[in-house]
């Protein structure tokens, strides 16, 4: 019987370590790439003036096109793209973030991040729990390419498609935040997943060991 509980303890520890050790891989796509190249994603382009593709969008954000002095500037494209995009800033005096609900869990997210700034932050949540959060400075440090979080509006070094691969981890909410003017982005993409959550796997493991333990008790 002691062996069973020792094995159970090892299983719990291993699952806990696996969950804690899950790392997010952040990559910057090549110059001139402004959309996701990942298969099976849901795309959100904002071209129709809404955030169609998300289950819901809330917060202080605008869906705009072009440039407004002191407020926002379109992500840098070559050739120029005049379609609409999402911008987050303190435009309405009641907050400075956009909360984007996916409607189900996902393990990949991508966006064309315009004029990357140190005061831009992207956060990922699963339910009400924080999964990961990155500033523009973090993005620059996490990618192998030469990027800069300097707010440049006309350079690929500060305007790039950024990919977040969560591997076995998951999220269902994305929050874009800016403490300045502004966090511009376009062509969002996310990949839904039906992979069991670590907590679900843990419960399955506990149930299996409980069944084994019960049978051992009956044989004694």
C-alpha positions in Angstrom: 0.0 0.0 0.0 2.9 2.3 0.8 4.2 1.8 -2.7 0.9 3.0 -4.2 0.9 6.3 -2.2 4.6 6.8 -2.9 3.8 6.4 -6.6 0.8 8.8 -6.2 3.1 11.4 -4.6 5.6 11.1 -7.4 2.8 11.5 -10.0 1.4 14.6 -8.3 4.9 16.1 -8.0 5.7 15.3 -11.7 2.5 16.9 -12.9 3.0 20.0 -10.8 6.6 20.3 -12.1 5.4 19.8 -15.7 2.8 22.6 -15.3 5.3 25.0 -13.6 8.0 24.2 -16.1 5.8 24.9 -19.2 7.5 27.7 -21.1 6.1 30.1 -23.6 8.1 30.3 -26.9 8.1 33.8 -28.3 9.2 34.4 -31.9 9.2 37.4 -34.3 8.3 36.6 -37.8 10.3 37.7 -40.8 10.3 41.3 -42.1 7.2 41.9 -44.4 5.2 39.2 -42.7 2.1 40.8 -41.2 -0.2 37.7 -40.6 0.2 34.4 -38.8 1.6 31.5 -40.7 0.3 28.9 -38.2 -2.3 26.5 -39.5 -5.7 26.1 -38.0 -6.0 29.5 -36.3 -8.9 31.9 -35.9 -8.0 35.2 -37.4 -9.3 38.6 -36.2 -8.5 41.4 -38.7 -10.8 44.2 -37.4 -11.4 45.1 -41.1 -15.2 45.4 -40.6 -14.7 47.7 -37.6 -15.5 45.1 -35.0 -13.5 42.4 -33.2 -15.4 39.5 -34.9 -13.7 36.3 -34.1 -13.5 36.9 -30.4 -16.2 35.8 -28.0 -16.2 39.3 -26.6 -14.1 42.5 -26.4 -14.3 45.1 -23.6 -12.3 48.0 -22.2 -10.8 51.2 -23.5 -9.9 50.6 -27.1 -10.6 51.9 -30.6 -10.8 50.2 -34.0 -9.3 52.7 -36.4 -7.4 53.2 -39.6 -4.6 55.6 -40.5 -2.9 58.1 -38.1 -4.1 60.5 -35.4 -1.4 62.8 -34.0 -0.7 62.2 -30.3 -3.1 59.2 -30.2 -2.2 56.3 -32.6 -0.4 55.4 -35.8 -1.1 52.4 -38.0 1.4 49.5 -37.7 4.1 49.8 -40.3 3.4 47.8 -43.5 5.2 47.6 -46.7 3.4 48.2 -49.0 1.2 50.5 -47.0 -2.0 49.0 -45.5 -5.0 51.3 -44.9 -7.3 48.7 -43.3 -8.5 49.0 -39.7 -6.6 47.9 -36.6 -7.0 47.8 -32.8 -5.4 50.5 -30.7 -5.4 50.7 -26.9 -4.9 53.8 -24.9 -6.6 56.0 -22.3 -9.0 57.4 -24.8 -12.1 57.4 -22.7 -10.7 58.3 -19.3 -11.9 55.0 -17.8 -9.1 52.6 -18.4 -6.3 51.7 -20.7 -6.7 48.1 -21.7 -8.6 45.8 -24.0 -9.8 42.5 -22.7 -10.3 39.9 -25.5 -12.2 36.7 -24.6 -11.6 33.8 -26.9 -14.6 31.7 -25.8 -12.4 28.6 -25.3 -8.9 27.6 -24.4 -6.0 28.1 -26.8 -2.3 27.4 -26.8 -1.1 29.9 -29.5 -1.5 33.6 -30.1 -0.1 35.9 -32.7 -0.5 39.6 -33.5 1.1 42.2 -35.7 2.5 44.5 -33.0 2.8 48.1 -34.1 5.4 50.6 -32.8 6.5 48.3 -29.9 6.9 50.3 -26.7 8.2 49.5 -23.3 4.9 50.6 -21.8 2.9 48.2 -24.0 1.9 44.9 -22.1 0.2 41.8 -23.3 -1.1 39.4 -20.7 -2.7 35.9 -20.9 -5.2 34.4 -18.5 -7.0 31.1 -18.0 -10.2 31.9 -16.2 -9.2 34.4 -13.6 -5.7 33.1 -13.2 -2.6 34.8 -14.8 -0.7 32.5 -17.1 1.9 35.0 -18.5 2.6 38.7 -19.1 5.1 40.5 -21.3 6.0 44.1 -21.9 7.4 45.4 -25.1 10.8 45.3 -23.5 10.3 41.6 -22.6 9.4 40.8 -26.2 12.7 42.4 -27.5 14.7 40.4 -25.0 12.9 37.1 -25.7 13.3 37.0 -29.5 16.4 36.2 -31.4 16.0 39.0 -33.9 17.1 42.6 -33.6 14.0 44.4 -32.3 13.6 47.7 -30.4 10.9 48.8 -27.9 11.3 52.4 -28.9 7.9 53.2 -30.4 9.3 53.6 -33.9 6.5 53.9 -36.4 8.4 53.5 -39.6 10.8 50.6 -39.0 10.5 46.8 -39.0 12.6 46.6 -35.9 9.7 48.0 -33.8 6.8 46.7 -36.0 6.7 43.0 -36.3 4.4 39.9 -36.2 4.9 38.3 -32.8 4.1 34.7 -32.0 3.4 33.1 -28.6 3.5 29.3 -28.5 2.3 28.0 -25.1 3.0 24.4 -25.7 1.0 22.3 -23.2 -0.1 25.4 -21.3 -3.4 27.2 -22.2 -5.2 30.5 -21.9 -8.6 31.8 -22.8 -8.3 35.6 -22.4 -5.8 38.1 -23.8 -5.4 41.6 -22.3 -3.6 44.4 -24.2 -2.6 47.3 -22.0 -0.9 50.6 -22.5 0.2 53.2 -19.9 0.9 55.7 -22.7 -0.3 56.4 -26.2 -0.7 53.7 -27.5 -0.6 49.9 -28.1 -1.5 49.3 -31.8 -2.0 45.8 -33.3 -3.6 44.0 -36.2 -4.2 40.6 -37.6 -4.7 38.7 -34.3 -4.7 34.9 -34.5 -5.2 32.2 -31.9 -5.4 28.4 -32.1 -8.0 26.6 -30.0 -7.0 23.4 -28.3 -8.9 20.5 -26.7 -5.8 19.1 -24.9 -6.8 18.2 -21.3 -5.7 20.8 -18.7 -3.0 19.8 -16.2 -5.6 19.8 -13.4 -7.8 17.5 -15.4 -4.9 15.1 -16.0 -4.1 15.3 -12.3 -7.7 14.3 -11.3 -7.6 11.4 -13.7 -4.3 10.2 -12.1 -5.8 10.5 -8.7 -8.9 8.6 -9.8 -6.7 5.8 -11.3 -4.6 5.4 -8.1 -7.7 5.5 -6.0 -9.2 2.6 -8.0 -5.9 0.6 -7.6 -5.8 1.4 -3.9 -9.4 0.2 -3.4 -8.7 -3.1 -5.1 -5.7 -3.6 -2.9 -7.8 -3.1 0.2 -10.4 -5.6 -1.0 -7.8 -8.3 -1.5 -6.3 -7.8 1.9 
